[in-house]
Structures are given as C-alpha cells and as structure tokens.
C-alpha cells in the first residue's frame, strides 16, 4: 500500500507557518496604509529625506468623500505645507527647534501653529454642520453647572474685554465646544469664539488666562454666524494656545517649579 496524501506531512507545522506568513503580510499592508499621509518624509529644510524607512510609499488610492465633497487622492494629493513660514533654524542639524522671526501668534507658528485644513465645516452623519450655536437649538439647555451666558470675560492681565453671548455645541456629541464672546469696543468689537478648554467659568466671570486684553482683537474670526469651518477652528485654537507661551516675554523665560 502507498502512503496516503499528506500521510507523513506535519499539518500543524504548515498551519503555524501559514499564520506567520499571513501575519507578516498583514503588518506590511497596515504599515503601508499608514503612510498615506506625511510621506515621503522630508527634512527640516523641506527636502526629501534620505532615510525613508523600510517600507515603500503606497500607490495612490482615491477616496470618495461623503456628502458631495469630492474626492481625495493620497499620498500624492496631500495638503501642501504652509509656505514661507517666518521661522529660522537655531542649529545646523535637523531636529532642533525653529525660532519665530515675527509675531508668532499672528503668524501662527510654534505653539500658535495651525494646519491648512479644508475651509468647510465638520459634518455629522447626516451631512449637517456638527458645531452650531446653542441659541439656535431650542431642544438644548444647560443641565448642570453654571450657564456662562451674560457673564463678563476677564483676560489673563485682568482686563474685562466683553461678555459671553452664546455657547457653541457639538450637536451629535451633546457637549459644548466654544463660548461666543462679544467684545467691547476698545478691545476690537464683534464676536469671537473661545475654546471651552481655554476658559474657566466662575460664579461671576469667565477667565481666559492664555491671552491678554490687547490680544482679543487679533483672535481669528469665523465668517458665518451659524457654523465654523475646520480651518477656522484650527486658527482659533492655535491662537489661544499660542498665547500660553507668547502672550508676554515673561512666559518665555525659564520657570522654576
């Protein structure tokens, strides 16, 4: 009698080897898909880096965006970097920080930096803007904590720059994202948004410590009274965050714990 097919073959060994081969191919695939943004790598001067890593950049893939927002092809169709930033190198080698050469809060660099995101609002699953003024939504109310509407806003230097007129909510998440501030005339007039994470709501005032009174006129404005775009959000949040370091020269000095 002849031996049966696979009679002397170790099927358990075959199974484990097939698993390892599949696992290696899966890692290779996932790593390449992870390289659709930010690749090929560049050095600090904007030139293509000599060391691109072990994995090749994936071929172009075109994604159809929802709600009629067109298509996006990556990696070749990546959002371009912001050109001619007012920064200078502090050392000859790569990896060292850059120093601002102008007003970093206005220029949007360092902690105040922002990315050139699409100038369209973020949408929910039904194609409606996610972040909207609470005053336009009768079904929403403040269920807990202090309602800040009507409270004065105090800047990091103690100046009272205006008052809170509304709250902007992430409607599907049912949470407040921004406070709407109406500025007094001497601080710029008009309305600005304050990220809730940069505000402290007290019993009699709202404190925004990261920037001073003179800076509020420079807060990036949102064009529409009913929605805020991704680009506007990035600029607004970057401005307040940058003030944590750049609002005064004293904040840029070494701090003792």
GROMACS .gro file of C-alpha atoms in nm:
model
  257
    1UNK     CA    1   0.000   0.000   0.000
    2UNK     CA    2   0.116   0.350  -0.071
    3UNK     CA    3   0.118   0.622   0.190
    4UNK     CA    4  -0.193   0.842   0.185
    5UNK     CA    5  -0.166   1.201   0.064
    6UNK     CA    6   0.000   1.413   0.339
    7UNK     CA    7   0.039   1.096   0.540
    8UNK     CA    8   0.386   1.194   0.662
    9UNK     CA    9   0.337   1.571   0.642
   10UNK     CA   10   0.314   1.783   0.959
   11UNK     CA   11  -0.013   1.974   0.912
   12UNK     CA   12   0.034   2.155   1.244
   13UNK     CA   13   0.368   2.292   1.122
   14UNK     CA   14   0.206   2.402   0.795
   15UNK     CA   15  -0.070   2.582   0.986
   16UNK     CA   16   0.169   2.778   1.205
   17UNK     CA   17   0.387   2.876   0.908
   18UNK     CA   18   0.084   2.994   0.712
   19UNK     CA   19  -0.020   3.201   1.011
   20UNK     CA   20   0.323   3.367   1.037
   21UNK     CA   21   0.328   3.444   0.664
   22UNK     CA   22  -0.022   3.592   0.681
   23UNK     CA   23   0.073   3.797   0.988
   24UNK     CA   24   0.387   3.936   0.820
   25UNK     CA   25   0.189   4.035   0.509
   26UNK     CA   26  -0.077   4.199   0.730
   27UNK     CA   27   0.186   4.410   0.906
   28UNK     CA   28   0.335   4.509   0.569
   29UNK     CA   29  -0.009   4.613   0.440
   30UNK     CA   30  -0.108   4.807   0.751
   31UNK     CA   31   0.224   4.992   0.765
   32UNK     CA   32   0.197   5.099   0.401
   33UNK     CA   33  -0.163   5.217   0.452
   34UNK     CA   34  -0.037   5.419   0.748
   35UNK     CA   35   0.198   5.604   0.512
   36UNK     CA   36  -0.073   5.775   0.306
   37UNK     CA   37  -0.021   6.099   0.496
   38UNK     CA   38   0.312   6.262   0.575
   39UNK     CA   39   0.515   6.061   0.324
   40UNK     CA   40   0.762   6.069   0.163
   41UNK     CA   41   0.948   6.205   0.464
   42UNK     CA   42   1.111   6.548   0.448
   43UNK     CA   43   1.393   6.702   0.648
   44UNK     CA   44   1.375   7.038   0.823
   45UNK     CA   45   1.460   7.223   0.501
   46UNK     CA   46   1.166   7.072   0.315
   47UNK     CA   47   1.382   6.844   0.102
   48UNK     CA   48   1.304   6.475   0.069
   49UNK     CA   49   1.475   6.284   0.346
   50UNK     CA   50   1.745   6.033   0.256
   51UNK     CA   51   1.614   5.781   0.510
   52UNK     CA   52   1.258   5.685   0.414
   53UNK     CA   53   1.240   5.371   0.629
   54UNK     CA   54   1.195   5.004   0.547
   55UNK     CA   55   0.860   5.022   0.371
   56UNK     CA   56   0.789   5.181   0.030
   57UNK     CA   57   0.528   5.455  -0.006
   58UNK     CA   58   0.196   5.300  -0.118
   59UNK     CA   59   0.044   5.353  -0.459
   60UNK     CA   60  -0.217   5.627  -0.498
   61UNK     CA   61  -0.565   5.549  -0.375
   62UNK     CA   62  -0.865   5.774  -0.442
   63UNK     CA   63  -1.132   5.808  -0.174
   64UNK     CA   64  -1.480   5.939  -0.249
   65UNK     CA   65  -1.573   6.185   0.025
   66UNK     CA   66  -1.927   6.180   0.167
   67UNK     CA   67  -2.195   6.447   0.125
   68UNK     CA   68  -2.076   6.562  -0.217
   69UNK     CA   69  -1.736   6.687  -0.105
   70UNK     CA   70  -1.549   6.541  -0.400
   71UNK     CA   71  -1.255   6.304  -0.397
   72UNK     CA   72  -0.921   6.280  -0.222
   73UNK     CA   73  -0.618   6.102  -0.368
   74UNK     CA   74  -0.333   6.007  -0.136
   75UNK     CA   75  -0.040   6.001  -0.090
   76UNK     CA   76   0.033   6.221  -0.395
   77UNK     CA   77  -0.258   6.460  -0.336
   78UNK     CA   78  -0.168   6.558   0.018
   79UNK     CA   79  -0.250   6.901   0.155
   80UNK     CA   80   0.056   7.119   0.082
   81UNK     CA   81   0.256   7.267   0.365
   82UNK     CA   82   0.219   7.635   0.451
   83UNK     CA   83   0.490   7.816   0.250
   84UNK     CA   84   0.744   8.074   0.368
   85UNK     CA   85   0.680   8.049   0.740
   86UNK     CA   86   0.853   8.326   0.941
   87UNK     CA   87   1.088   8.086   1.121
   88UNK     CA   88   1.464   8.041   1.131
   89UNK     CA   89   1.679   7.748   1.228
   90UNK     CA   90   1.858   7.761   1.562
   91UNK     CA   91   2.115   7.495   1.471
   92UNK     CA   92   2.268   7.350   1.157
   93UNK     CA   93   2.144   6.995   1.212
   94UNK     CA   94   1.794   6.855   1.180
   95UNK     CA   95   1.571   6.807   1.482
   96UNK     CA   96   1.644   7.137   1.657
   97UNK     CA   97   1.366   7.390   1.724
   98UNK     CA   98   1.298   7.685   1.495
   99UNK     CA   99   1.272   8.039   1.631
  100UNK     CA  100   0.994   8.279   1.520
  101UNK     CA  101   1.113   8.587   1.331
  102UNK     CA  102   0.790   8.788   1.359
  103UNK     CA  103   0.482   8.787   1.582
  104UNK     CA  104   0.427   8.413   1.634
  105UNK     CA  105   0.063   8.448   1.742
  106UNK     CA  106  -0.027   8.640   1.428
  107UNK     CA  107   0.193   8.425   1.205
  108UNK     CA  108   0.057   8.101   1.350
  109UNK     CA  109   0.383   7.925   1.428
  110UNK     CA  110   0.520   7.733   1.726
  111UNK     CA  111   0.251   7.666   1.989
  112UNK     CA  112   0.023   7.900   1.789
  113UNK     CA  113   0.057   7.697   1.470
  114UNK     CA  114  -0.233   7.575   1.261
  115UNK     CA  115  -0.265   7.335   0.970
  116UNK     CA  116  -0.418   7.428   0.631
  117UNK     CA  117  -0.731   7.219   0.678
  118UNK     CA  118  -1.029   7.242   0.445
  119UNK     CA  119  -1.229   7.562   0.482
  120UNK     CA  120  -1.557   7.376   0.529
  121UNK     CA  121  -1.746   7.282   0.848
  122UNK     CA  122  -1.719   6.938   1.001
  123UNK     CA  123  -2.035   6.742   0.927
  124UNK     CA  124  -2.233   6.483   1.118
  125UNK     CA  125  -2.352   6.155   0.970
  126UNK     CA  126  -2.648   6.327   0.804
  127UNK     CA  127  -2.439   6.595   0.633
  128UNK     CA  128  -2.524   6.879   0.872
  129UNK     CA  129  -2.265   7.100   1.047
  130UNK     CA  130  -2.170   6.944   1.380
  131UNK     CA  131  -2.078   7.259   1.573
  132UNK     CA  132  -2.357   7.516   1.588
  133UNK     CA  133  -2.474   7.796   1.821
  134UNK     CA  134  -2.684   7.667   2.108
  135UNK     CA  135  -2.910   7.972   2.078
  136UNK     CA  136  -3.044   7.830   1.751
  137UNK     CA  137  -3.135   7.495   1.909
  138UNK     CA  138  -3.439   7.516   2.132
  139UNK     CA  139  -3.409   7.150   2.230
  140UNK     CA  140  -3.079   7.214   2.413
  141UNK     CA  141  -3.038   7.368   2.757
  142UNK     CA  142  -2.779   7.380   3.033
  143UNK     CA  143  -2.848   7.077   3.254
  144UNK     CA  144  -2.562   7.112   3.501
  145UNK     CA  145  -2.310   7.372   3.610
  146UNK     CA  146  -2.312   7.749   3.566
  147UNK     CA  147  -2.466   7.891   3.249
  148UNK     CA  148  -2.196   8.139   3.138
  149UNK     CA  149  -2.418   8.346   2.909
  150UNK     CA  150  -2.420   8.707   3.022
  151UNK     CA  151  -2.101   8.675   3.231
  152UNK     CA  152  -1.810   8.915   3.171
  153UNK     CA  153  -1.487   8.777   3.026
  154UNK     CA  154  -1.160   8.853   3.203
  155UNK     CA  155  -0.830   8.823   3.018
  156UNK     CA  156  -0.500   8.699   3.158
  157UNK     CA  157  -0.395   9.053   3.253
  158UNK     CA  158  -0.720   9.123   3.438
  159UNK     CA  159  -0.885   9.330   3.163
  160UNK     CA  160  -1.259   9.275   3.115
  161UNK     CA  161  -1.294   9.251   2.738
  162UNK     CA  162  -1.662   9.170   2.685
  163UNK     CA  163  -1.930   8.918   2.777
  164UNK     CA  164  -2.046   8.571   2.680
  165UNK     CA  165  -2.347   8.579   2.450
  166UNK     CA  166  -2.386   8.215   2.346
  167UNK     CA  167  -2.240   7.865   2.356
  168UNK     CA  168  -2.149   7.662   2.050
  169UNK     CA  169  -2.226   7.293   2.085
  170UNK     CA  170  -2.121   6.974   1.913
  171UNK     CA  171  -2.478   6.870   1.842
  172UNK     CA  172  -2.435   6.492   1.789
  173UNK     CA  173  -2.197   6.467   2.087
  174UNK     CA  174  -2.420   6.693   2.300
  175UNK     CA  175  -2.132   6.888   2.451
  176UNK     CA  176  -2.013   7.250   2.449
  177UNK     CA  177  -1.709   7.320   2.230
  178UNK     CA  178  -1.686   7.700   2.228
  179UNK     CA  179  -1.813   8.005   2.412
  180UNK     CA  180  -1.921   8.300   2.199
  181UNK     CA  181  -1.774   8.629   2.319
  182UNK     CA  182  -1.894   8.977   2.220
  183UNK     CA  183  -1.603   9.218   2.255
  184UNK     CA  184  -1.628   9.568   2.395
  185UNK     CA  185  -1.534   9.847   2.152
  186UNK     CA  186  -1.190   9.916   2.295
  187UNK     CA  187  -1.089   9.551   2.251
  188UNK     CA  188  -1.192   9.506   1.890
  189UNK     CA  189  -1.571   9.480   1.873
  190UNK     CA  190  -1.753   9.195   1.707
  191UNK     CA  191  -1.784   8.834   1.817
  192UNK     CA  192  -1.514   8.576   1.875
  193UNK     CA  193  -1.515   8.210   1.977
  194UNK     CA  194  -1.329   8.087   2.284
  195UNK     CA  195  -1.247   7.714   2.307
  196UNK     CA  196  -1.413   7.584   2.623
  197UNK     CA  197  -1.089   7.413   2.725
  198UNK     CA  198  -0.916   7.754   2.737
  199UNK     CA  199  -1.184   7.914   2.958
  200UNK     CA  200  -1.260   7.886   3.329
  201UNK     CA  201  -1.622   7.953   3.422
  202UNK     CA  202  -1.666   8.107   3.765
  203UNK     CA  203  -1.967   8.227   3.957
  204UNK     CA  204  -1.933   8.586   3.837
  205UNK     CA  205  -1.695   8.579   3.538
  206UNK     CA  206  -1.527   8.371   3.270
  207UNK     CA  207  -1.148   8.379   3.277
  208UNK     CA  208  -0.932   8.332   2.970
  209UNK     CA  209  -0.579   8.332   3.105
  210UNK     CA  210  -0.378   8.242   2.796
  211UNK     CA  211  -0.407   8.582   2.625
  212UNK     CA  212  -0.428   8.944   2.742
  213UNK     CA  213  -0.682   9.214   2.664
  214UNK     CA  214  -0.479   9.359   2.377
  215UNK     CA  215  -0.475   9.021   2.201
  216UNK     CA  216  -0.851   8.967   2.170
  217UNK     CA  217  -0.885   9.188   1.864
  218UNK     CA  218  -0.646   8.952   1.686
  219UNK     CA  219  -0.841   8.634   1.758
  220UNK     CA  220  -0.924   8.480   1.415
  221UNK     CA  221  -1.288   8.538   1.328
  222UNK     CA  222  -1.538   8.289   1.192
  223UNK     CA  223  -1.715   8.407   0.879
  224UNK     CA  224  -2.058   8.255   0.936
  225UNK     CA  225  -2.277   8.326   1.237
  226UNK     CA  226  -2.419   7.973   1.217
  227UNK     CA  227  -2.117   7.747   1.160
  228UNK     CA  228  -1.739   7.731   1.194
  229UNK     CA  229  -1.506   7.565   0.944
  230UNK     CA  230  -1.224   7.322   1.012
  231UNK     CA  231  -0.967   7.584   0.907
  232UNK     CA  232  -1.124   7.850   1.130
  233UNK     CA  233  -1.125   7.610   1.424
  234UNK     CA  234  -0.756   7.533   1.382
  235UNK     CA  235  -0.664   7.902   1.365
  236UNK     CA  236  -0.879   7.994   1.666
  237UNK     CA  237  -0.748   7.715   1.888
  238UNK     CA  238  -0.389   7.781   1.779
  239UNK     CA  239  -0.416   8.150   1.869
  240UNK     CA  240  -0.535   8.089   2.224
  241UNK     CA  241  -0.289   7.804   2.278
  242UNK     CA  242  -0.001   8.014   2.146
  243UNK     CA  243  -0.079   8.285   2.398
  244UNK     CA  244   0.014   8.045   2.678
  245UNK     CA  245   0.376   8.098   2.572
  246UNK     CA  246   0.379   8.410   2.356
  247UNK     CA  247   0.136   8.650   2.529
  248UNK     CA  248   0.423   8.803   2.724
  249UNK     CA  249   0.801   8.774   2.721
  250UNK     CA  250   0.795   8.670   3.087
  251UNK     CA  251   0.619   8.348   2.991
  252UNK     CA  252   0.908   8.258   2.760
  253UNK     CA  253   1.165   8.269   3.039
  254UNK     CA  254   1.269   7.956   3.233
  255UNK     CA  255   1.020   7.869   3.506
  256UNK     CA  256   1.111   7.726   3.846
  257UNK     CA  257   0.876   7.463   3.985
   0.00000   0.00000   0.00000
